[in-house]
Short mmCIF file of C-alpha atoms in Angstrom, two decimals:
data_model
loop_
_atom_site.label_atom_id
_atom_site.label_comp_id
_atom_site.label_asym_id
_atom_site.label_seq_id
_atom_site.Cartn_x
_atom_site.Cartn_y
_atom_site.Cartn_z
CA MET A 1059 24.79 8.35 -8.46
CA LYS A 1060 21.30 6.75 -6.73
CA LYS A 1061 18.87 6.57 -9.25
CA ILE A 1062 15.26 8.45 -8.41
CA ALA A 1063 12.45 5.85 -8.29
CA ILE A 1064 9.38 7.78 -7.14
CA SER A 1065 8.98 11.73 -7.02
CA VAL A 1066 5.70 13.15 -5.68
CA LYS A 1067 5.17 16.26 -6.87
CA ASP A 1068 2.26 18.78 -5.38
CA LEU A 1069 0.27 16.03 -4.80
CA SER A 1070 -3.19 16.83 -3.73
CA ILE A 1071 -6.17 14.15 -3.56
CA ILE A 1072 -9.98 15.28 -2.88
CA TYR A 1073 -12.94 12.85 -1.80
CA ARG A 1074 -16.11 13.99 -2.73
CA SER A 1075 -19.26 12.77 -1.17
CA LEU A 1076 -23.41 14.10 -1.50
CA LYS A 1077 -24.98 14.69 1.81
CA LYS A 1078 -28.51 13.38 1.92
CA THR A 1079 -31.09 14.71 -0.04
CA SER A 1080 -34.53 14.24 -1.38
CA ILE A 1081 -34.98 11.94 -4.46
CA ARG A 1082 -37.71 14.71 -5.37
CA ALA A 1083 -34.72 17.69 -5.21
CA SER A 1084 -33.13 19.10 -8.26
CA TRP A 1085 -29.67 18.40 -9.54
CA ASN A 1086 -29.29 22.40 -9.04
CA LYS A 1087 -29.74 21.43 -5.32
CA LEU A 1088 -28.35 18.19 -5.57
CA LEU A 1089 -24.72 19.62 -6.63
CA LYS A 1090 -24.80 22.28 -4.06
CA LYS A 1091 -24.41 19.43 -1.43
CA VAL A 1092 -21.23 17.96 -2.28
CA GLU A 1093 -18.99 17.87 0.57
CA THR A 1094 -15.01 17.58 -0.62
CA PHE A 1095 -12.22 16.44 1.81
CA GLU A 1096 -8.70 16.85 0.70
CA ALA A 1097 -7.05 14.02 1.88
CA LEU A 1098 -3.53 14.94 0.43
CA LYS A 1099 -2.44 18.68 0.82
CA GLY A 1100 0.39 19.44 -1.80
CA VAL A 1101 2.83 16.73 -0.99
CA SER A 1102 6.13 16.63 -2.27
CA PHE A 1103 8.68 13.91 -1.92
CA GLU A 1104 11.39 11.43 -3.67
CA ILE A 1105 12.69 8.24 -2.80
CA GLU A 1106 16.31 7.20 -4.49
CA GLU A 1107 16.32 3.49 -6.09
CA GLY A 1108 16.70 0.61 -3.59
CA LYS A 1109 15.63 2.48 -0.19
CA ILE A 1110 12.57 1.73 2.26
CA LEU A 1111 10.21 3.66 3.10
CA GLY A 1112 8.03 3.66 6.03
CA ILE A 1113 5.07 6.16 6.49
CA ILE A 1114 3.91 6.93 9.93
CA GLY A 1115 0.70 9.16 10.95
CA LYS A 1116 -2.00 8.92 12.76
CA ASN A 1117 -4.98 7.73 11.62
CA GLY A 1118 -6.27 9.53 8.51
CA SER A 1119 -3.13 11.54 7.67
CA GLY A 1120 -3.33 10.33 4.23
CA LYS A 1121 -1.06 7.20 4.99
CA SER A 1122 -2.81 4.66 2.26
CA THR A 1123 -4.12 7.26 -0.03
CA LEU A 1124 -0.94 8.03 -0.47
CA LEU A 1125 -0.14 4.32 -1.83
CA ARG A 1126 -2.82 4.13 -3.57
CA ALA A 1127 -2.33 7.45 -5.76
CA ILE A 1128 1.39 5.99 -5.92
CA ALA A 1129 0.12 2.87 -7.35
CA GLY A 1130 -1.98 4.15 -9.69
CA VAL A 1131 -5.25 3.19 -8.10
CA PHE A 1132 -6.51 7.39 -7.51
CA SER A 1133 -5.69 9.53 -9.98
CA PRO A 1134 -4.00 12.95 -8.46
CA ASP A 1135 -6.42 16.20 -8.38
CA LYS A 1136 -3.40 18.16 -8.74
CA GLY A 1137 0.50 17.37 -8.38
CA THR A 1138 2.21 14.40 -10.49
CA ILE A 1139 3.19 11.40 -9.70
CA ASP A 1140 6.71 9.62 -12.03
CA LEU A 1141 7.45 6.01 -11.33
CA HIS A 1142 10.36 6.45 -13.59
CA GLY A 1143 9.70 3.14 -15.48
CA ASN A 1144 9.11 0.87 -12.78
CA GLY A 1145 6.15 -1.80 -12.25
CA VAL A 1146 4.42 -1.26 -8.84
CA SER A 1147 2.54 -3.70 -6.91
CA LEU A 1148 -0.12 -2.58 -3.75
CA LEU A 1149 -0.09 -4.67 -1.09
CA SER A 1150 -3.54 -3.89 1.13
CA ILE A 1151 -6.43 -5.77 2.46
CA GLY A 1152 -9.36 -5.29 0.58
CA VAL A 1153 -7.97 -4.11 -2.94
CA GLY A 1154 -6.61 -5.87 -6.34
CA PHE A 1155 -8.87 -9.22 -5.96
CA ASN A 1156 -12.20 -10.30 -7.95
CA LYS A 1157 -14.38 -11.63 -4.94
CA LYS A 1158 -16.48 -14.12 -7.35
CA LEU A 1159 -13.03 -15.61 -8.55
CA THR A 1160 -11.68 -18.34 -7.08
CA GLY A 1161 -7.77 -18.21 -5.33
CA LYS A 1162 -6.19 -19.23 -8.28
CA GLU A 1163 -7.89 -17.13 -11.05
CA ASN A 1164 -6.84 -14.23 -8.96
CA ILE A 1165 -3.39 -15.02 -9.33
CA TYR A 1166 -3.92 -14.75 -12.72
CA LEU A 1167 -5.37 -11.55 -12.48
CA SER A 1168 -3.55 -10.00 -10.17
CA GLY A 1169 -0.53 -11.17 -12.01
CA MET A 1170 -1.25 -10.07 -15.46
CA LEU A 1171 -2.64 -6.45 -13.77
CA LEU A 1172 1.16 -6.28 -12.29
CA GLY A 1173 1.79 -6.38 -16.24
CA PHE A 1174 3.32 -10.30 -15.99
CA SER A 1175 2.44 -12.76 -18.80
CA GLU A 1176 0.33 -15.79 -18.57
CA GLU A 1177 3.61 -17.95 -18.72
CA GLN A 1178 5.36 -15.87 -16.05
CA ILE A 1179 2.79 -16.55 -13.99
CA LYS A 1180 2.29 -20.36 -14.36
CA GLU A 1181 5.94 -20.75 -13.50
CA LYS A 1182 5.24 -19.19 -10.10
CA GLU A 1183 2.10 -20.34 -9.62
CA LYS A 1184 3.17 -23.46 -7.60
CA GLU A 1185 4.91 -21.15 -5.20
CA ILE A 1186 2.49 -18.85 -4.69
CA ILE A 1187 0.04 -21.51 -3.84
CA LYS A 1188 2.57 -23.01 -1.39
CA PHE A 1189 3.76 -20.15 0.01
CA ALA A 1190 0.04 -18.68 0.58
CA ASP A 1191 -0.42 -22.14 2.55
CA ILE A 1192 -4.36 -22.13 2.26
CA GLY A 1193 -5.29 -25.29 1.80
CA ASP A 1194 -8.47 -25.91 -0.35
CA PHE A 1195 -9.69 -22.51 -0.39
CA ILE A 1196 -7.65 -21.35 -3.22
CA ASN A 1197 -9.83 -23.45 -5.76
CA LYS A 1198 -12.76 -21.10 -3.90
CA ALA A 1199 -14.34 -17.90 -4.28
CA VAL A 1200 -12.23 -14.98 -2.56
CA LYS A 1201 -15.60 -14.03 -1.14
CA THR A 1202 -15.77 -17.18 1.41
CA TYR A 1203 -11.62 -16.14 2.39
CA SER A 1204 -11.14 -14.82 6.02
CA SER A 1205 -8.95 -12.05 6.05
CA GLY A 1206 -6.05 -13.33 7.25
CA MET A 1207 -6.39 -16.33 4.56
CA TYR A 1208 -7.23 -13.42 2.22
CA SER A 1209 -3.65 -11.33 3.48
CA LYS A 1210 -2.03 -14.96 2.71
CA LEU A 1211 -2.93 -15.00 -1.09
CA ALA A 1212 -1.93 -11.22 -1.08
CA PHE A 1213 0.94 -11.21 0.51
CA ALA A 1214 2.02 -14.32 -1.80
CA ILE A 1215 1.34 -12.67 -5.10
CA THR A 1216 3.06 -9.38 -4.49
CA ALA A 1217 6.20 -11.38 -3.11
CA ILE A 1218 6.99 -14.21 -5.63
CA LEU A 1219 6.12 -11.57 -8.46
CA GLU A 1220 8.81 -9.19 -8.19
CA THR A 1221 8.07 -5.83 -8.66
CA ASP A 1222 10.48 -2.86 -9.10
CA ILE A 1223 8.52 -0.95 -6.55
CA MET A 1224 6.36 -2.63 -3.90
CA LEU A 1225 3.70 -0.56 -1.72
CA ILE A 1226 2.91 -2.69 1.65
CA ASP A 1227 -0.29 -1.59 3.61
CA GLU A 1228 -0.59 -2.52 7.36
CA VAL A 1229 -0.78 -6.26 5.60
CA LEU A 1230 2.39 -7.55 8.15
CA SER A 1231 0.32 -7.05 10.62
CA VAL A 1232 -2.19 -9.60 9.65
CA GLY A 1233 -2.29 -13.72 9.83
CA ASP A 1234 -1.67 -16.22 12.10
CA ALA A 1235 1.36 -15.97 14.35
CA GLN A 1236 3.24 -18.59 12.00
CA PHE A 1237 2.49 -16.51 8.58
CA LYS A 1238 3.59 -12.87 9.82
CA GLU A 1239 6.45 -14.74 11.24
CA LYS A 1240 7.39 -16.03 7.32
CA SER A 1241 5.89 -12.74 5.72
CA TYR A 1242 7.78 -10.81 8.03
CA ASN A 1243 11.09 -12.50 7.36
CA LYS A 1244 10.53 -13.15 3.16
CA MET A 1245 9.95 -9.35 3.58
CA LYS A 1246 13.32 -8.90 4.95
CA GLU A 1247 15.08 -11.15 2.01
CA LEU A 1248 13.08 -8.46 -0.34
CA ILE A 1249 14.27 -5.78 0.72
CA ASN A 1250 17.35 -6.76 0.50
CA ASP A 1251 18.02 -6.00 -3.18
CA GLU A 1252 19.00 -2.86 -3.66
CA HIS A 1253 17.57 -2.22 -6.81
CA ARG A 1254 14.16 -2.72 -5.37
CA THR A 1255 12.45 0.15 -3.61
CA VAL A 1256 9.31 -0.56 -0.91
CA ILE A 1257 7.24 1.90 0.82
CA ILE A 1258 5.39 0.78 3.92
CA VAL A 1259 2.69 2.32 6.04
CA SER A 1260 2.79 0.57 9.81
CA HIS A 1261 1.07 1.86 13.37
CA SER A 1262 4.41 -0.11 13.96
CA LEU A 1263 7.02 1.32 15.33
CA SER A 1264 9.08 -1.01 16.10
CA THR A 1265 9.03 -2.49 12.23
CA ILE A 1266 9.30 0.71 10.62
CA LYS A 1267 12.56 1.35 12.38
CA GLU A 1268 13.68 -2.48 11.85
CA LEU A 1269 13.11 -2.79 7.82
CA CYS A 1270 13.14 1.13 7.07
CA ASN A 1271 16.45 3.47 5.65
CA GLU A 1272 13.96 6.38 5.95
CA VAL A 1273 10.75 7.68 7.40
CA LEU A 1274 8.16 9.78 5.97
CA TRP A 1275 5.57 11.32 8.98
CA LEU A 1276 2.34 12.37 7.58
CA ASN A 1277 0.17 14.62 9.42
CA ASP A 1278 -3.49 15.63 8.07
CA GLY A 1279 -2.31 15.49 4.83
CA VAL A 1280 0.89 17.00 4.59
CA VAL A 1281 4.70 15.89 4.98
CA MET A 1282 5.92 16.97 8.22
CA MET A 1283 9.21 15.48 8.48
CA GLN A 1284 11.34 13.12 6.25
CA GLY A 1285 14.51 11.87 7.37
CA GLU A 1286 16.67 8.97 9.22
CA PRO A 1287 13.70 7.22 10.89
CA GLU A 1288 15.40 7.53 14.70
CA LYS A 1289 15.35 11.77 14.21
CA VAL A 1290 11.24 11.51 12.92
CA ILE A 1291 9.84 9.04 15.07
CA LYS A 1292 11.13 10.53 18.09
CA GLU A 1293 9.33 13.75 16.77
CA TYR A 1294 6.40 11.94 16.03
CA GLU A 1295 6.51 10.55 18.96
CA LYS A 1296 6.86 13.65 20.49
CA TYR A 1297 4.08 15.29 19.04
CA MET A 1298 1.57 12.71 19.74
CA ASN A 1299 2.63 12.64 23.44
CA ASN A 1300 1.85 16.70 23.79
CA LYS A 1301 -1.56 16.20 21.84
CA LYS A 1302 -2.75 13.84 24.41
#
């Protein structure tokens, strides 16, 4: 019997924002101007250990919010997330780096946040730098990086410092053609490990079909369907075509 790697039950995430108001407004009036948006609405699902789950859905469906909640970036407003003791890493542009630090310093910062010791990170440092292939920029502040360099280093850290659960948010489509091919091949290598669980968010349905053995379809924060890639993607495409 397969072990469960991730259990999500009745998960709700609510964003809160304030309308523009006068500085002279009282706190009572200010509090009345709080707007809320429920990005995830009672989401429930489980993933078996070793599965590669693709998450699809139109923009604004809650895909990235779900990944960040599983990674611990967002706390649930309702519901629970159980990782069953597994270590988790999130690979997403704009998440996880201190932009004032150099690329090399961020390798150690990211690694320690993932639960690795300084010695373990040092053992993998040269391999990470070689894979990222960003030259002298490895010793420069991340704030000077292009989005391509950022994604290269982020992917290299996550791919080389392997965790039990990997969360991938659209980064397979970022970078130059050579790096896209290298990262794609590395991803296929990583997900062949029967004990590693991977969740991939992508708008590329061809990528989802090739890499994933299960698909979850989110729409406006609600789970519409979960199952075999061909079946779920077929229903998703039918739904989107009817919306045109």
